[in-house]
Amino acid sequence: MKVSDGRRGGAAGFGRGAGGPFGPVNPVRAFSPVGGPVGPVRDPVNLAAMHYLVVDDEKRLADLVVRFLTESGHTAEGHYDGPSGLAAARDPRVDAVLLDVMLPGTDGVEVCRTLRGEGIDVPVILLTARGAISERVAGLDAGADDYVVKPFAMEELLARLRAISRRRPDGSGRLQVGDLVLDPEQQRAWRGDTELDLSRREFDVLRVLMENAGRVVTRLQLLDEVWDGETDLRSNAIDVHVSKVRAKADRAFGRTTITTLRGRGYRLETAP
């Protein structure tokens, strides 16, 4: 299911949109793949109930997303302007915020910047218009964790919420992606119950991959964050260390979560 808003290409819709040949969307029936009445639909991947905040001035769109998240077994609430969204996001019971950039009162970028300035580290996903690169850059610089471009598929939105939940540090400061856990303070890492024997550089490579779980990490990024520019991009040191991390954290457990994207870099996959 894809949705957009009235500001940027039509009201929230199904298929080709609310104004298209499929006719207006019935938000009660839109979640059923066969068009029948909707029953409770649990999130098929992450069954732990989360509480999400949806902030968008298009009330129909916000309510549609809230309904989808609720049907997926979570709880969610909608807000329709920046000030009320900011106040609601301060609630420690909120697990993640879906935040539109163009909001009345206070725009989404400023809401995110204010949260980070107050030390509130709740995960934030921006909802932006297609082609609005400057909005996305400003939001990420303000502390947002990810963004979704409208129109978007509900299933993708839910997957991104799962991804940021997996890669956020817990209260102890640890990073966790699936059963892979890393403690930056203690410089220790585990796959399940097994502690990994990593060198300092291998640990730092794994840390960068986990901090960017689900995203491509370029060789230049690893060079800057792990080697602090001390080695050359033409050197095979980066490949060697990634290979060692893959052997210890993946192959030793029959996993293939650390992938190489030829010509682009590496990625730690977030799928379970």
mmCIF file of C-alpha atoms in Angstrom:
data_model
loop_
_atom_site.group_PDB
_atom_site.id
_atom_site.type_symbol
_atom_site.label_atom_id
_atom_site.label_comp_id
_atom_site.label_asym_id
_atom_site.label_seq_id
_atom_site.Cartn_x
_atom_site.Cartn_y
_atom_site.Cartn_z
ATOM 1 C CA MET A 1 0.000 0.000 0.000
ATOM 2 C CA LYS A 2 1.336 3.431 -0.957
ATOM 3 C CA VAL A 3 0.263 6.719 0.518
ATOM 4 C CA SER A 4 0.868 10.357 -0.315
ATOM 5 C CA ASP A 5 -0.686 13.600 0.858
ATOM 6 C CA GLY A 6 -2.857 16.250 -0.734
ATOM 7 C CA ARG A 7 -0.066 18.829 -0.716
ATOM 8 C CA ARG A 8 2.279 16.672 -2.750
ATOM 9 C CA GLY A 9 0.313 14.773 -5.310
ATOM 10 C CA GLY A 10 -3.160 13.918 -4.050
ATOM 11 C CA ALA A 11 -4.849 12.650 -0.960
ATOM 12 C CA ALA A 12 -3.722 9.488 0.727
ATOM 13 C CA GLY A 13 -4.584 6.681 -1.637
ATOM 14 C CA PHE A 14 -4.376 3.090 -2.680
ATOM 15 C CA GLY A 15 -3.059 1.824 -6.004
ATOM 16 C CA ARG A 16 -3.000 4.878 -8.279
ATOM 17 C CA GLY A 17 -4.285 7.255 -5.633
ATOM 18 C CA ALA A 18 -7.596 8.436 -4.289
ATOM 19 C CA GLY A 19 -8.395 10.401 -7.422
ATOM 20 C CA GLY A 20 -7.432 7.606 -9.818
ATOM 21 C CA PRO A 21 -9.512 4.978 -11.585
ATOM 22 C CA PHE A 22 -9.813 2.862 -8.460
ATOM 23 C CA GLY A 23 -11.966 5.560 -6.879
ATOM 24 C CA PRO A 24 -11.737 6.981 -3.353
ATOM 25 C CA VAL A 25 -10.043 4.991 -0.671
ATOM 26 C CA ASN A 26 -12.022 3.559 2.181
ATOM 27 C CA PRO A 27 -9.453 3.776 5.008
ATOM 28 C CA VAL A 28 -11.189 0.941 6.843
ATOM 29 C CA ARG A 29 -10.759 -1.480 3.913
ATOM 30 C CA ALA A 30 -7.498 -0.219 2.445
ATOM 31 C CA PHE A 31 -5.312 -2.580 4.435
ATOM 32 C CA SER A 32 -6.928 -5.728 3.107
ATOM 33 C CA PRO A 33 -5.045 -7.155 0.083
ATOM 34 C CA VAL A 34 -8.279 -8.623 -1.254
ATOM 35 C CA GLY A 35 -10.513 -5.656 -0.493
ATOM 36 C CA GLY A 36 -12.433 -7.356 2.301
ATOM 37 C CA PRO A 37 -13.034 -6.112 5.811
ATOM 38 C CA VAL A 38 -9.926 -5.531 7.852
ATOM 39 C CA GLY A 39 -9.112 -7.713 10.822
ATOM 40 C CA PRO A 40 -6.193 -7.411 13.249
ATOM 41 C CA VAL A 41 -2.915 -7.805 11.349
ATOM 42 C CA ARG A 42 0.178 -8.367 13.471
ATOM 43 C CA ASP A 43 3.548 -7.093 12.339
ATOM 44 C CA PRO A 44 4.935 -10.369 10.874
ATOM 45 C CA VAL A 45 8.556 -9.619 11.791
ATOM 46 C CA ASN A 46 8.595 -7.770 15.098
ATOM 47 C CA LEU A 47 5.844 -8.914 17.435
ATOM 48 C CA ALA A 48 6.952 -6.621 20.296
ATOM 49 C CA ALA A 49 4.347 -3.865 20.570
ATOM 50 C CA MET A 50 5.809 -0.362 20.159
ATOM 51 C CA HIS A 51 4.262 3.082 20.630
ATOM 52 C CA TYR A 52 4.679 5.386 17.640
ATOM 53 C CA LEU A 53 3.989 9.077 17.165
ATOM 54 C CA VAL A 54 2.804 10.287 13.740
ATOM 55 C CA VAL A 55 3.077 14.052 13.133
ATOM 56 C CA ASP A 56 1.673 15.322 9.822
ATOM 57 C CA ASP A 57 -0.602 18.270 9.088
ATOM 58 C CA GLU A 58 -2.535 16.175 6.567
ATOM 59 C CA LYS A 59 -4.936 14.694 9.109
ATOM 60 C CA ARG A 60 -6.267 12.002 6.794
ATOM 61 C CA LEU A 61 -2.770 10.776 5.996
ATOM 62 C CA ALA A 62 -1.691 10.817 9.642
ATOM 63 C CA ASP A 63 -4.812 8.942 10.696
ATOM 64 C CA LEU A 64 -4.260 6.389 7.925
ATOM 65 C CA VAL A 65 -0.722 5.692 9.128
ATOM 66 C CA VAL A 66 -1.920 5.471 12.740
ATOM 67 C CA ARG A 67 -4.561 2.976 11.669
ATOM 68 C CA PHE A 68 -2.045 0.843 9.779
ATOM 69 C CA LEU A 69 0.385 0.758 12.718
ATOM 70 C CA THR A 70 -2.469 -0.147 15.065
ATOM 71 C CA GLU A 71 -3.625 -2.937 12.743
ATOM 72 C CA SER A 72 -0.015 -4.166 12.763
ATOM 73 C CA GLY A 73 -0.175 -4.775 16.505
ATOM 74 C CA HIS A 74 1.424 -1.557 17.773
ATOM 75 C CA THR A 75 -0.038 1.579 19.353
ATOM 76 C CA ALA A 76 0.144 4.983 17.695
ATOM 77 C CA GLU A 77 -1.183 8.511 18.036
ATOM 78 C CA GLY A 78 -1.492 11.323 15.517
ATOM 79 C CA HIS A 79 -0.692 15.033 15.838
ATOM 80 C CA TYR A 80 -1.168 17.641 13.162
ATOM 81 C CA ASP A 81 1.188 20.546 13.905
ATOM 82 C CA GLY A 82 4.717 21.127 15.121
ATOM 83 C CA PRO A 83 4.095 22.373 18.687
ATOM 84 C CA SER A 84 1.724 19.535 19.643
ATOM 85 C CA GLY A 85 4.018 16.990 17.995
ATOM 86 C CA LEU A 86 7.011 18.339 19.910
ATOM 87 C CA ALA A 87 5.132 18.163 23.216
ATOM 88 C CA ALA A 88 4.020 14.580 22.520
ATOM 89 C CA ALA A 89 7.537 13.490 21.462
ATOM 90 C CA ARG A 90 8.858 14.468 24.889
ATOM 91 C CA ASP A 91 6.897 11.576 26.398
ATOM 92 C CA PRO A 92 9.443 8.857 27.294
ATOM 93 C CA ARG A 93 6.904 6.176 26.366
ATOM 94 C CA VAL A 94 7.220 7.068 22.659
ATOM 95 C CA ASP A 95 9.417 4.520 20.855
ATOM 96 C CA ALA A 96 9.772 6.407 17.538
ATOM 97 C CA VAL A 97 8.443 9.501 15.751
ATOM 98 C CA LEU A 98 7.270 9.768 12.136
ATOM 99 C CA LEU A 99 7.716 13.470 11.454
ATOM 100 C CA ASP A 100 6.591 15.427 8.408
ATOM 101 C CA VAL A 101 8.966 18.223 7.416
ATOM 102 C CA MET A 102 6.303 20.769 6.403
ATOM 103 C CA LEU A 103 4.317 21.439 9.588
ATOM 104 C CA PRO A 104 2.402 24.514 10.776
ATOM 105 C CA GLY A 105 3.674 26.279 13.870
ATOM 106 C CA THR A 106 7.102 24.649 13.970
ATOM 107 C CA ASP A 107 8.511 22.727 11.009
ATOM 108 C CA GLY A 108 9.683 19.155 11.381
ATOM 109 C CA VAL A 109 13.391 19.982 11.128
ATOM 110 C CA GLU A 110 13.107 22.452 14.002
ATOM 111 C CA VAL A 111 11.084 19.942 16.043
ATOM 112 C CA CYS A 112 13.860 17.372 15.587
ATOM 113 C CA ARG A 113 16.572 19.926 16.388
ATOM 114 C CA THR A 114 14.748 20.940 19.580
ATOM 115 C CA LEU A 115 14.405 17.325 20.715
ATOM 116 C CA ARG A 116 18.101 16.672 20.227
ATOM 117 C CA GLY A 117 18.983 19.943 21.962
ATOM 118 C CA GLU A 118 16.964 18.781 24.972
ATOM 119 C CA GLY A 119 18.852 15.492 25.025
ATOM 120 C CA ILE A 120 15.832 13.474 23.838
ATOM 121 C CA ASP A 121 17.195 10.642 21.702
ATOM 122 C CA VAL A 122 13.918 9.139 20.488
ATOM 123 C CA PRO A 123 14.317 7.735 16.938
ATOM 124 C CA VAL A 124 12.931 10.081 14.263
ATOM 125 C CA ILE A 125 11.973 9.254 10.673
ATOM 126 C CA LEU A 126 11.269 12.242 8.430
ATOM 127 C CA LEU A 127 8.428 12.187 5.911
ATOM 128 C CA THR A 128 9.559 14.281 2.941
ATOM 129 C CA ALA A 129 8.491 15.165 -0.584
ATOM 130 C CA ARG A 130 10.102 13.448 -3.563
ATOM 131 C CA GLY A 131 13.049 15.500 -4.800
ATOM 132 C CA ALA A 132 13.248 17.619 -1.614
ATOM 133 C CA ILE A 133 16.918 16.817 -1.055
ATOM 134 C CA SER A 134 17.578 19.995 0.940
ATOM 135 C CA GLU A 135 14.809 19.032 3.380
ATOM 136 C CA ARG A 136 16.295 15.588 3.917
ATOM 137 C CA VAL A 137 19.812 16.920 4.407
ATOM 138 C CA ALA A 138 18.621 19.553 6.887
ATOM 139 C CA GLY A 139 16.622 16.962 8.808
ATOM 140 C CA LEU A 140 19.462 14.464 9.020
ATOM 141 C CA ASP A 141 21.827 17.241 10.113
ATOM 142 C CA ALA A 142 19.293 18.175 12.802
ATOM 143 C CA GLY A 143 19.490 14.636 14.219
ATOM 144 C CA ALA A 144 16.884 12.601 12.345
ATOM 145 C CA ASP A 145 17.702 8.897 11.998
ATOM 146 C CA ASP A 146 16.132 8.197 8.612
ATOM 147 C CA TYR A 147 13.672 9.529 6.053
ATOM 148 C CA VAL A 148 10.876 8.197 3.857
ATOM 149 C CA VAL A 149 9.884 9.880 0.608
ATOM 150 C CA LYS A 150 6.194 10.392 -0.162
ATOM 151 C CA PRO A 151 4.393 8.547 -1.614
ATOM 152 C CA PHE A 152 5.570 5.554 0.381
ATOM 153 C CA ALA A 153 4.522 1.960 0.904
ATOM 154 C CA MET A 154 3.192 1.232 4.382
ATOM 155 C CA GLU A 155 5.199 -1.986 4.483
ATOM 156 C CA GLU A 156 8.427 -0.034 3.831
ATOM 157 C CA LEU A 157 7.548 2.415 6.592
ATOM 158 C CA LEU A 158 7.060 -0.431 9.045
ATOM 159 C CA ALA A 159 10.346 -2.032 7.958
ATOM 160 C CA ARG A 160 12.205 1.229 8.533
ATOM 161 C CA LEU A 161 10.674 1.542 11.996
ATOM 162 C CA ARG A 162 11.884 -1.970 12.782
ATOM 163 C CA ALA A 163 15.355 -1.119 11.460
ATOM 164 C CA ILE A 164 15.880 1.992 13.583
ATOM 165 C CA SER A 165 14.555 0.149 16.626
ATOM 166 C CA ARG A 166 17.144 -2.614 16.092
ATOM 167 C CA ARG A 167 20.095 -0.310 15.615
ATOM 168 C CA ARG A 168 19.436 2.218 18.391
ATOM 169 C CA PRO A 169 21.504 1.875 21.567
ATOM 170 C CA ASP A 170 19.543 0.613 24.534
ATOM 171 C CA GLY A 171 19.674 2.288 27.943
ATOM 172 C CA SER A 172 23.093 0.752 28.639
ATOM 173 C CA GLY A 173 24.637 2.461 25.598
ATOM 174 C CA ARG A 174 24.933 -0.838 23.723
ATOM 175 C CA LEU A 175 24.182 -1.236 20.029
ATOM 176 C CA GLN A 176 22.032 -4.170 18.972
ATOM 177 C CA VAL A 177 21.146 -5.471 15.516
ATOM 178 C CA GLY A 178 19.269 -8.760 15.792
ATOM 179 C CA ASP A 179 21.321 -10.975 18.098
ATOM 180 C CA LEU A 180 24.504 -8.988 17.396
ATOM 181 C CA VAL A 181 25.339 -6.784 20.396
ATOM 182 C CA LEU A 182 28.196 -4.313 20.804
ATOM 183 C CA ASP A 183 29.190 -2.403 23.941
ATOM 184 C CA PRO A 184 31.284 0.660 22.964
ATOM 185 C CA GLU A 185 32.229 1.462 26.549
ATOM 186 C CA GLN A 186 33.521 -2.004 27.405
ATOM 187 C CA GLN A 187 34.846 -2.607 23.880
ATOM 188 C CA ARG A 188 33.103 -5.992 23.743
ATOM 189 C CA ALA A 189 30.784 -7.621 21.228
ATOM 190 C CA TRP A 190 28.595 -10.738 21.144
ATOM 191 C CA ARG A 191 26.689 -12.848 18.641
ATOM 192 C CA GLY A 192 23.924 -14.289 20.784
ATOM 193 C CA ASP A 193 25.585 -15.634 23.937
ATOM 194 C CA THR A 194 29.029 -15.950 22.316
ATOM 195 C CA GLU A 195 31.549 -13.156 22.821
ATOM 196 C CA LEU A 196 33.515 -12.206 19.698
ATOM 197 C CA ASP A 197 37.303 -12.042 19.779
ATOM 198 C CA LEU A 198 37.968 -8.836 17.850
ATOM 199 C CA SER A 199 41.006 -6.642 17.478
ATOM 200 C CA ARG A 200 40.600 -2.902 18.090
ATOM 201 C CA ARG A 201 40.252 -2.132 14.391
ATOM 202 C CA GLU A 202 37.875 -5.056 13.825
ATOM 203 C CA PHE A 203 35.756 -3.801 16.717
ATOM 204 C CA ASP A 204 35.624 -0.311 15.218
ATOM 205 C CA VAL A 205 34.666 -1.686 11.792
ATOM 206 C CA LEU A 206 31.796 -3.615 13.370
ATOM 207 C CA ARG A 207 30.754 -0.543 15.373
ATOM 208 C CA VAL A 208 30.492 1.621 12.239
ATOM 209 C CA LEU A 209 28.517 -1.090 10.428
ATOM 210 C CA MET A 210 26.101 -1.433 13.353
ATOM 211 C CA GLU A 211 25.658 2.319 13.731
ATOM 212 C CA ASN A 212 24.640 2.398 10.073
ATOM 213 C CA ALA A 213 22.729 -0.893 9.985
ATOM 214 C CA GLY A 214 20.660 -1.203 6.825
ATOM 215 C CA ARG A 215 22.679 1.520 5.063
ATOM 216 C CA VAL A 216 25.688 1.371 2.775
ATOM 217 C CA VAL A 217 28.980 2.186 4.526
ATOM 218 C CA THR A 218 31.547 3.380 1.993
ATOM 219 C CA ARG A 219 35.248 2.620 2.092
ATOM 220 C CA LEU A 220 35.884 6.345 2.571
ATOM 221 C CA GLN A 221 33.601 6.369 5.605
ATOM 222 C CA LEU A 222 35.478 3.450 7.158
ATOM 223 C CA LEU A 223 38.763 5.147 6.317
ATOM 224 C CA ASP A 224 37.688 8.300 8.167
ATOM 225 C CA GLU A 225 35.993 6.672 11.163
ATOM 226 C CA VAL A 226 38.233 3.665 11.795
ATOM 227 C CA TRP A 227 41.624 4.616 10.393
ATOM 228 C CA ASP A 228 41.281 8.395 10.834
ATOM 229 C CA GLY A 229 42.793 8.763 7.355
ATOM 230 C CA GLU A 230 45.951 6.902 8.355
ATOM 231 C CA THR A 231 45.739 4.401 5.501
ATOM 232 C CA ASP A 232 45.187 4.777 1.759
ATOM 233 C CA LEU A 233 41.952 3.934 -0.021
ATOM 234 C CA ARG A 234 44.047 1.945 -2.480
ATOM 235 C CA SER A 235 45.290 -0.247 0.360
ATOM 236 C CA ASN A 236 43.546 -3.582 0.988
ATOM 237 C CA ALA A 237 43.551 -2.974 4.759
ATOM 238 C CA ILE A 238 39.856 -2.086 4.772
ATOM 239 C CA ASP A 239 38.866 -5.187 2.808
ATOM 240 C CA VAL A 240 41.039 -7.388 5.014
ATOM 241 C CA HIS A 241 39.481 -6.098 8.238
ATOM 242 C CA VAL A 242 35.934 -6.348 6.914
ATOM 243 C CA SER A 243 36.681 -9.905 5.836
ATOM 244 C CA LYS A 244 37.961 -10.749 9.327
ATOM 245 C CA VAL A 245 34.863 -9.248 10.953
ATOM 246 C CA ARG A 246 32.656 -11.185 8.552
ATOM 247 C CA ALA A 247 34.479 -14.420 9.408
ATOM 248 C CA LYS A 248 34.132 -13.899 13.162
ATOM 249 C CA ALA A 249 30.643 -12.366 13.378
ATOM 250 C CA ASP A 250 28.967 -14.043 10.405
ATOM 251 C CA ARG A 251 30.533 -17.186 8.956
ATOM 252 C CA ALA A 252 31.360 -18.656 12.352
ATOM 253 C CA PHE A 253 27.602 -18.634 13.047
ATOM 254 C CA GLY A 254 26.385 -19.566 9.585
ATOM 255 C CA ARG A 255 25.205 -16.000 8.903
ATOM 256 C CA THR A 256 25.516 -13.668 5.905
ATOM 257 C CA THR A 257 24.489 -10.326 7.376
ATOM 258 C CA ILE A 258 27.595 -8.347 6.333
ATOM 259 C CA THR A 259 27.358 -7.888 2.578
ATOM 260 C CA THR A 260 29.659 -6.292 0.007
ATOM 261 C CA LEU A 261 28.128 -3.987 -2.595
ATOM 262 C CA ARG A 262 30.665 -3.856 -5.381
ATOM 263 C CA GLY A 263 31.766 -0.329 -6.147
ATOM 264 C CA ARG A 264 29.721 1.095 -3.252
ATOM 265 C CA GLY A 265 30.874 -0.345 0.066
ATOM 266 C CA TYR A 266 29.493 -2.646 2.759
ATOM 267 C CA ARG A 267 26.190 -3.061 4.592
ATOM 268 C CA LEU A 268 25.045 -4.815 7.727
ATOM 269 C CA GLU A 269 21.649 -6.230 6.812
ATOM 270 C CA THR A 270 18.863 -5.706 9.314
ATOM 271 C CA ALA A 271 16.540 -8.513 8.215
ATOM 272 C CA PRO A 272 16.261 -11.181 10.917
#
